[in-house]
Amino acid sequence: MIETSPKLINENISINVTLEDNGYYLCHLSNPLPDPSQNTINCYGQTQEHAIAIALEKLAEQYRQIAEEQQNVDMLTVERSPDGEAISKLYHVTLHFECTIDAESKFEAMHNTIMGNTVVENGKITVIEVNKNLPA
């Protein structure tokens, strides 16, 4: 059996947070994506942690989209066994939804978001096929 070594991937992400004159924190995130238009993410937050969280979520969204596109899988294709049975596969499904809403309390903000189909209708869904043996 041929021994293989894992491919080493080393990418650096730079995160700089500054307190702006307007009292908000600006997170400037530089990442190694090959598309120059996506190399920089700028996000404001109430605190430095809030700004970083928003920027990292945007970065994660970009990488999820890249991973999904790399698979180049037709959404409607069903793989079948030789006897015609549909083969079940494992998928990593991400539903990403963010919004800002006016509410009287944190509970009301959460409750109003959960009610109805707002999250599903306005959420971004990413579906990535994964190997059933992928460690959790």
Short mmCIF file of N, CA and C in Angstrom, two decimals:
data_model
loop_
_atom_site.label_atom_id
_atom_site.label_comp_id
_atom_site.label_asym_id
_atom_site.label_seq_id
_atom_site.Cartn_x
_atom_site.Cartn_y
_atom_site.Cartn_z
N MET A 1 0.84 -1.17 0.00
CA MET A 1 0.00 0.00 0.00
C MET A 1 0.89 1.24 0.00
N ILE A 2 0.55 2.20 -0.82
CA ILE A 2 1.33 3.43 -0.91
C ILE A 2 0.95 4.35 0.24
N GLU A 3 1.97 4.86 0.94
CA GLU A 3 1.71 5.80 2.02
C GLU A 3 1.52 7.19 1.44
N THR A 4 0.54 7.87 1.97
CA THR A 4 0.34 9.25 1.55
C THR A 4 0.37 10.14 2.77
N SER A 5 0.85 11.33 2.57
CA SER A 5 0.84 12.28 3.68
C SER A 5 -0.28 13.27 3.43
N PRO A 6 -0.90 13.72 4.49
CA PRO A 6 -2.00 14.68 4.30
C PRO A 6 -1.48 15.96 3.66
N LYS A 7 -2.31 16.53 2.82
CA LYS A 7 -1.96 17.79 2.18
C LYS A 7 -2.03 18.90 3.23
N LEU A 8 -0.93 19.58 3.41
CA LEU A 8 -0.88 20.66 4.37
C LEU A 8 -1.43 21.92 3.73
N ILE A 9 -2.43 22.48 4.37
CA ILE A 9 -3.02 23.72 3.90
C ILE A 9 -2.75 24.77 4.97
N ASN A 10 -2.11 25.83 4.57
CA ASN A 10 -1.77 26.87 5.51
C ASN A 10 -2.22 28.20 4.94
N GLU A 11 -3.32 28.72 5.48
CA GLU A 11 -3.82 30.01 5.06
C GLU A 11 -3.93 30.90 6.28
N ASN A 12 -3.62 32.15 6.12
CA ASN A 12 -3.69 33.08 7.24
C ASN A 12 -4.85 34.04 7.06
N ILE A 13 -5.59 34.21 8.13
CA ILE A 13 -6.69 35.16 8.16
C ILE A 13 -6.29 36.24 9.14
N SER A 14 -6.39 37.47 8.71
CA SER A 14 -6.03 38.60 9.55
C SER A 14 -7.30 39.29 10.02
N ILE A 15 -7.41 39.51 11.34
CA ILE A 15 -8.55 40.20 11.92
C ILE A 15 -8.04 41.41 12.69
N ASN A 16 -8.51 42.57 12.30
CA ASN A 16 -8.18 43.81 13.01
C ASN A 16 -9.48 44.50 13.39
N VAL A 17 -9.60 44.88 14.65
CA VAL A 17 -10.79 45.56 15.13
C VAL A 17 -10.39 46.92 15.66
N THR A 18 -11.12 47.95 15.23
CA THR A 18 -10.84 49.30 15.70
C THR A 18 -12.13 49.93 16.21
N LEU A 19 -11.98 50.76 17.23
CA LEU A 19 -13.11 51.53 17.74
C LEU A 19 -13.18 52.80 16.91
N GLU A 20 -14.27 52.98 16.18
CA GLU A 20 -14.44 54.12 15.29
C GLU A 20 -14.94 55.34 16.08
N ASP A 21 -14.83 56.51 15.48
CA ASP A 21 -15.30 57.76 16.10
C ASP A 21 -16.80 57.72 16.40
N ASN A 22 -17.54 56.91 15.66
CA ASN A 22 -18.99 56.82 15.86
C ASN A 22 -19.37 55.94 17.06
N GLY A 23 -18.36 55.38 17.74
CA GLY A 23 -18.61 54.56 18.93
C GLY A 23 -18.80 53.08 18.65
N TYR A 24 -18.76 52.70 17.38
CA TYR A 24 -18.92 51.29 17.01
C TYR A 24 -17.58 50.69 16.64
N TYR A 25 -17.52 49.38 16.72
CA TYR A 25 -16.30 48.66 16.39
C TYR A 25 -16.36 48.20 14.93
N LEU A 26 -15.26 48.39 14.22
CA LEU A 26 -15.15 47.94 12.84
C LEU A 26 -14.17 46.79 12.78
N CYS A 27 -14.65 45.65 12.30
CA CYS A 27 -13.78 44.48 12.11
C CYS A 27 -13.38 44.44 10.65
N HIS A 28 -12.09 44.45 10.41
CA HIS A 28 -11.53 44.34 9.06
C HIS A 28 -10.88 42.96 8.99
N LEU A 29 -11.48 42.07 8.20
CA LEU A 29 -10.99 40.70 8.08
C LEU A 29 -10.41 40.51 6.69
N SER A 30 -9.16 40.12 6.61
CA SER A 30 -8.52 39.80 5.33
C SER A 30 -8.36 38.30 5.27
N ASN A 31 -8.77 37.71 4.14
CA ASN A 31 -8.71 36.26 4.02
C ASN A 31 -8.06 35.87 2.70
N PRO A 32 -7.65 34.61 2.59
CA PRO A 32 -6.89 34.16 1.42
C PRO A 32 -7.73 33.68 0.24
N LEU A 33 -9.01 34.02 0.18
CA LEU A 33 -9.82 33.56 -0.96
C LEU A 33 -9.22 34.03 -2.27
N PRO A 34 -9.28 33.19 -3.29
CA PRO A 34 -8.65 33.55 -4.57
C PRO A 34 -9.33 34.71 -5.30
N ASP A 35 -10.59 34.95 -5.01
CA ASP A 35 -11.32 36.03 -5.66
C ASP A 35 -11.01 37.35 -4.95
N PRO A 36 -10.28 38.27 -5.59
CA PRO A 36 -9.90 39.52 -4.94
C PRO A 36 -11.08 40.33 -4.41
N SER A 37 -12.25 40.19 -5.03
CA SER A 37 -13.41 40.95 -4.57
C SER A 37 -13.91 40.44 -3.22
N GLN A 38 -13.49 39.25 -2.81
CA GLN A 38 -13.94 38.67 -1.55
C GLN A 38 -12.83 38.60 -0.51
N ASN A 39 -11.69 39.21 -0.78
CA ASN A 39 -10.55 39.09 0.13
C ASN A 39 -10.68 39.92 1.40
N THR A 40 -11.56 40.89 1.40
CA THR A 40 -11.70 41.76 2.56
C THR A 40 -13.16 41.83 2.98
N ILE A 41 -13.37 41.69 4.27
CA ILE A 41 -14.70 41.80 4.85
C ILE A 41 -14.63 42.88 5.91
N ASN A 42 -15.54 43.83 5.87
CA ASN A 42 -15.63 44.88 6.87
C ASN A 42 -17.01 44.83 7.51
N CYS A 43 -17.04 44.73 8.84
CA CYS A 43 -18.31 44.63 9.55
C CYS A 43 -18.28 45.46 10.82
N TYR A 44 -19.38 46.17 11.06
CA TYR A 44 -19.53 46.92 12.30
C TYR A 44 -20.23 46.08 13.35
N GLY A 45 -19.92 46.34 14.62
CA GLY A 45 -20.59 45.68 15.72
C GLY A 45 -20.67 46.58 16.93
N GLN A 46 -21.54 46.22 17.86
CA GLN A 46 -21.69 46.98 19.11
C GLN A 46 -20.45 46.86 19.98
N THR A 47 -19.84 45.66 19.95
CA THR A 47 -18.61 45.39 20.71
C THR A 47 -17.62 44.77 19.74
N GLN A 48 -16.38 44.64 20.18
CA GLN A 48 -15.40 44.02 19.28
C GLN A 48 -15.76 42.56 19.00
N GLU A 49 -16.32 41.85 19.99
CA GLU A 49 -16.72 40.46 19.78
C GLU A 49 -17.88 40.37 18.79
N HIS A 50 -18.81 41.30 18.87
CA HIS A 50 -19.95 41.31 17.94
C HIS A 50 -19.45 41.54 16.52
N ALA A 51 -18.54 42.48 16.33
CA ALA A 51 -18.00 42.77 15.00
C ALA A 51 -17.25 41.57 14.44
N ILE A 52 -16.46 40.91 15.29
CA ILE A 52 -15.71 39.72 14.85
C ILE A 52 -16.68 38.60 14.48
N ALA A 53 -17.72 38.39 15.28
CA ALA A 53 -18.69 37.32 15.01
C ALA A 53 -19.37 37.54 13.65
N ILE A 54 -19.74 38.77 13.35
CA ILE A 54 -20.39 39.05 12.07
C ILE A 54 -19.43 38.79 10.91
N ALA A 55 -18.18 39.24 11.05
CA ALA A 55 -17.19 39.05 9.98
C ALA A 55 -16.91 37.56 9.76
N LEU A 56 -16.76 36.80 10.84
CA LEU A 56 -16.48 35.37 10.70
C LEU A 56 -17.67 34.63 10.08
N GLU A 57 -18.87 35.07 10.38
CA GLU A 57 -20.06 34.45 9.78
C GLU A 57 -20.08 34.71 8.28
N LYS A 58 -19.71 35.91 7.86
CA LYS A 58 -19.65 36.22 6.43
C LYS A 58 -18.57 35.38 5.75
N LEU A 59 -17.43 35.20 6.42
CA LEU A 59 -16.36 34.37 5.87
C LEU A 59 -16.82 32.91 5.75
N ALA A 60 -17.48 32.40 6.78
CA ALA A 60 -18.00 31.03 6.74
C ALA A 60 -18.98 30.86 5.60
N GLU A 61 -19.83 31.85 5.38
CA GLU A 61 -20.79 31.78 4.28
C GLU A 61 -20.07 31.68 2.93
N GLN A 62 -19.00 32.43 2.76
CA GLN A 62 -18.24 32.38 1.51
C GLN A 62 -17.64 30.98 1.30
N TYR A 63 -17.07 30.40 2.36
CA TYR A 63 -16.47 29.08 2.23
C TYR A 63 -17.51 27.99 2.03
N ARG A 64 -18.69 28.12 2.67
CA ARG A 64 -19.76 27.14 2.44
C ARG A 64 -20.19 27.17 0.98
N GLN A 65 -20.30 28.36 0.42
CA GLN A 65 -20.70 28.49 -0.99
C GLN A 65 -19.65 27.87 -1.90
N ILE A 66 -18.37 28.09 -1.62
CA ILE A 66 -17.30 27.50 -2.42
C ILE A 66 -17.36 25.98 -2.35
N ALA A 67 -17.53 25.43 -1.13
CA ALA A 67 -17.59 23.97 -0.96
C ALA A 67 -18.76 23.38 -1.73
N GLU A 68 -19.91 24.03 -1.69
CA GLU A 68 -21.09 23.54 -2.40
C GLU A 68 -20.86 23.59 -3.91
N GLU A 69 -20.32 24.69 -4.41
CA GLU A 69 -20.09 24.83 -5.85
C GLU A 69 -19.05 23.85 -6.36
N GLN A 70 -18.04 23.52 -5.56
CA GLN A 70 -17.00 22.57 -5.98
C GLN A 70 -17.56 21.19 -6.23
N GLN A 71 -18.64 20.83 -5.56
CA GLN A 71 -19.22 19.51 -5.76
C GLN A 71 -19.93 19.40 -7.10
N ASN A 72 -20.41 20.51 -7.61
CA ASN A 72 -21.06 20.54 -8.92
C ASN A 72 -22.09 19.41 -9.05
N VAL A 73 -22.96 19.30 -8.05
CA VAL A 73 -23.96 18.23 -8.01
C VAL A 73 -25.31 18.79 -8.45
N ASP A 74 -25.96 18.08 -9.36
CA ASP A 74 -27.31 18.47 -9.78
C ASP A 74 -28.25 18.18 -8.60
N MET A 75 -28.99 19.19 -8.18
CA MET A 75 -29.85 19.10 -7.02
C MET A 75 -30.90 17.99 -7.15
N LEU A 76 -31.33 17.68 -8.35
CA LEU A 76 -32.42 16.72 -8.54
C LEU A 76 -31.95 15.29 -8.86
N THR A 77 -30.65 15.10 -9.01
CA THR A 77 -30.13 13.78 -9.37
C THR A 77 -30.28 12.81 -8.21
N VAL A 78 -30.82 11.64 -8.49
CA VAL A 78 -30.94 10.56 -7.51
C VAL A 78 -30.09 9.41 -8.01
N GLU A 79 -29.10 9.02 -7.22
CA GLU A 79 -28.26 7.88 -7.60
C GLU A 79 -29.00 6.60 -7.23
N ARG A 80 -28.97 5.63 -8.13
CA ARG A 80 -29.70 4.37 -7.91
C ARG A 80 -28.76 3.18 -7.95
N SER A 81 -29.12 2.18 -7.19
CA SER A 81 -28.35 0.93 -7.18
C SER A 81 -28.69 0.17 -8.46
N PRO A 82 -27.94 -0.92 -8.78
CA PRO A 82 -28.23 -1.69 -9.99
C PRO A 82 -29.66 -2.23 -10.05
N ASP A 83 -30.28 -2.47 -8.89
CA ASP A 83 -31.66 -2.97 -8.91
C ASP A 83 -32.71 -1.84 -8.87
N GLY A 84 -32.26 -0.59 -9.01
CA GLY A 84 -33.18 0.53 -9.13
C GLY A 84 -33.55 1.23 -7.83
N GLU A 85 -33.02 0.77 -6.71
CA GLU A 85 -33.32 1.40 -5.42
C GLU A 85 -32.56 2.73 -5.30
N ALA A 86 -33.23 3.74 -4.77
CA ALA A 86 -32.57 5.02 -4.52
C ALA A 86 -31.53 4.85 -3.42
N ILE A 87 -30.34 5.41 -3.64
CA ILE A 87 -29.26 5.32 -2.66
C ILE A 87 -29.32 6.56 -1.77
N SER A 88 -29.49 6.33 -0.48
CA SER A 88 -29.54 7.43 0.48
C SER A 88 -28.12 7.94 0.74
N LYS A 89 -27.98 9.24 0.81
CA LYS A 89 -26.68 9.86 1.06
C LYS A 89 -26.77 10.76 2.28
N LEU A 90 -25.63 11.19 2.77
CA LEU A 90 -25.56 12.06 3.94
C LEU A 90 -25.23 13.47 3.47
N TYR A 91 -25.93 14.45 4.01
CA TYR A 91 -25.73 15.84 3.61
C TYR A 91 -25.55 16.74 4.83
N HIS A 92 -24.66 17.68 4.71
CA HIS A 92 -24.50 18.73 5.71
C HIS A 92 -25.34 19.90 5.21
N VAL A 93 -26.42 20.19 5.91
CA VAL A 93 -27.34 21.24 5.50
C VAL A 93 -27.20 22.41 6.47
N THR A 94 -26.94 23.58 5.94
CA THR A 94 -26.83 24.78 6.76
C THR A 94 -27.92 25.75 6.35
N LEU A 95 -28.69 26.19 7.32
CA LEU A 95 -29.69 27.24 7.10
C LEU A 95 -29.18 28.47 7.81
N HIS A 96 -28.84 29.48 7.05
CA HIS A 96 -28.28 30.70 7.63
C HIS A 96 -29.28 31.84 7.46
N PHE A 97 -29.64 32.44 8.57
CA PHE A 97 -30.60 33.54 8.54
C PHE A 97 -30.13 34.60 9.52
N GLU A 98 -30.04 35.82 9.06
CA GLU A 98 -29.70 36.94 9.92
C GLU A 98 -30.62 38.10 9.60
N CYS A 99 -31.01 38.83 10.62
CA CYS A 99 -31.80 40.03 10.41
C CYS A 99 -31.68 40.93 11.63
N THR A 100 -32.10 42.13 11.50
CA THR A 100 -32.24 43.02 12.64
C THR A 100 -33.70 43.42 12.70
N ILE A 101 -34.29 43.33 13.88
CA ILE A 101 -35.72 43.66 14.03
C ILE A 101 -35.93 44.50 15.28
N ASP A 102 -36.97 45.31 15.26
CA ASP A 102 -37.39 46.05 16.43
C ASP A 102 -38.28 45.15 17.27
N ALA A 103 -38.01 45.10 18.57
CA ALA A 103 -38.82 44.29 19.47
C ALA A 103 -38.73 44.88 20.87
N GLU A 104 -39.69 44.52 21.71
CA GLU A 104 -39.72 45.04 23.07
C GLU A 104 -38.74 44.34 24.00
N SER A 105 -38.34 43.11 23.65
CA SER A 105 -37.41 42.36 24.49
C SER A 105 -36.65 41.36 23.62
N LYS A 106 -35.62 40.79 24.21
CA LYS A 106 -34.86 39.75 23.52
C LYS A 106 -35.76 38.56 23.20
N PHE A 107 -36.64 38.20 24.17
CA PHE A 107 -37.58 37.10 23.94
C PHE A 107 -38.50 37.40 22.76
N GLU A 108 -39.04 38.63 22.70
CA GLU A 108 -39.93 39.01 21.60
C GLU A 108 -39.19 38.95 20.26
N ALA A 109 -37.95 39.38 20.25
CA ALA A 109 -37.16 39.33 19.01
C ALA A 109 -37.01 37.89 18.54
N MET A 110 -36.71 36.98 19.49
CA MET A 110 -36.57 35.57 19.13
C MET A 110 -37.92 34.99 18.70
N HIS A 111 -38.96 35.25 19.48
CA HIS A 111 -40.28 34.70 19.19
C HIS A 111 -40.81 35.19 17.84
N ASN A 112 -40.66 36.47 17.56
CA ASN A 112 -41.15 37.02 16.29
C ASN A 112 -40.38 36.44 15.10
N THR A 113 -39.12 36.10 15.30
CA THR A 113 -38.32 35.49 14.24
C THR A 113 -38.76 34.05 13.98
N ILE A 114 -39.06 33.34 15.06
CA ILE A 114 -39.46 31.93 14.93
C ILE A 114 -40.83 31.79 14.28
N MET A 115 -41.75 32.70 14.55
CA MET A 115 -43.11 32.59 14.05
C MET A 115 -43.15 32.71 12.52
N GLY A 116 -44.02 31.95 11.90
CA GLY A 116 -44.18 32.03 10.46
C GLY A 116 -43.04 31.34 9.72
N ASN A 117 -42.91 31.66 8.46
CA ASN A 117 -41.90 31.04 7.61
C ASN A 117 -40.76 31.99 7.25
N THR A 118 -40.63 33.08 8.00
CA THR A 118 -39.64 34.11 7.67
C THR A 118 -38.24 33.53 7.53
N VAL A 119 -37.85 32.69 8.48
CA VAL A 119 -36.49 32.15 8.47
C VAL A 119 -36.27 31.28 7.24
N VAL A 120 -37.20 30.39 6.96
CA VAL A 120 -37.05 29.50 5.81
C VAL A 120 -37.13 30.27 4.50
N GLU A 121 -38.06 31.21 4.40
CA GLU A 121 -38.23 31.96 3.16
C GLU A 121 -37.05 32.87 2.87
N ASN A 122 -36.47 33.45 3.91
CA ASN A 122 -35.39 34.42 3.71
C ASN A 122 -34.01 33.87 4.04
N GLY A 123 -33.94 32.64 4.50
CA GLY A 123 -32.65 32.05 4.85
C GLY A 123 -31.89 31.57 3.63
N LYS A 124 -30.58 31.49 3.79
CA LYS A 124 -29.72 30.96 2.73
C LYS A 124 -29.40 29.52 3.12
N ILE A 125 -29.73 28.59 2.23
CA ILE A 125 -29.53 27.17 2.51
C ILE A 125 -28.36 26.65 1.67
N THR A 126 -27.42 26.01 2.33
CA THR A 126 -26.29 25.39 1.67
C THR A 126 -26.37 23.89 1.93
N VAL A 127 -26.24 23.07 0.88
CA VAL A 127 -26.30 21.62 1.02
C VAL A 127 -25.02 21.03 0.44
N ILE A 128 -24.24 20.36 1.31
CA ILE A 128 -22.97 19.77 0.90
C ILE A 128 -23.04 18.28 1.19
N GLU A 129 -22.85 17.47 0.14
CA GLU A 129 -22.84 16.02 0.33
C GLU A 129 -21.57 15.64 1.07
N VAL A 130 -21.73 14.78 2.09
CA VAL A 130 -20.57 14.35 2.87
C VAL A 130 -20.53 12.83 2.94
N ASN A 131 -19.36 12.28 3.13
CA ASN A 131 -19.17 10.86 3.27
C ASN A 131 -19.76 10.40 4.59
N LYS A 132 -20.43 9.27 4.59
CA LYS A 132 -21.07 8.77 5.81
C LYS A 132 -20.05 8.44 6.90
N ASN A 133 -18.79 8.30 6.54
CA ASN A 133 -17.74 7.98 7.51
C ASN A 133 -17.03 9.22 8.04
N LEU A 134 -17.48 10.41 7.63
CA LEU A 134 -16.85 11.64 8.09
C LEU A 134 -17.02 11.76 9.61
N PRO A 135 -15.91 11.95 10.33
CA PRO A 135 -16.04 12.09 11.79
C PRO A 135 -16.90 13.30 12.15
N ALA A 136 -17.67 13.14 13.21
CA ALA A 136 -18.56 14.23 13.66
C ALA A 136 -17.80 15.28 14.41
#
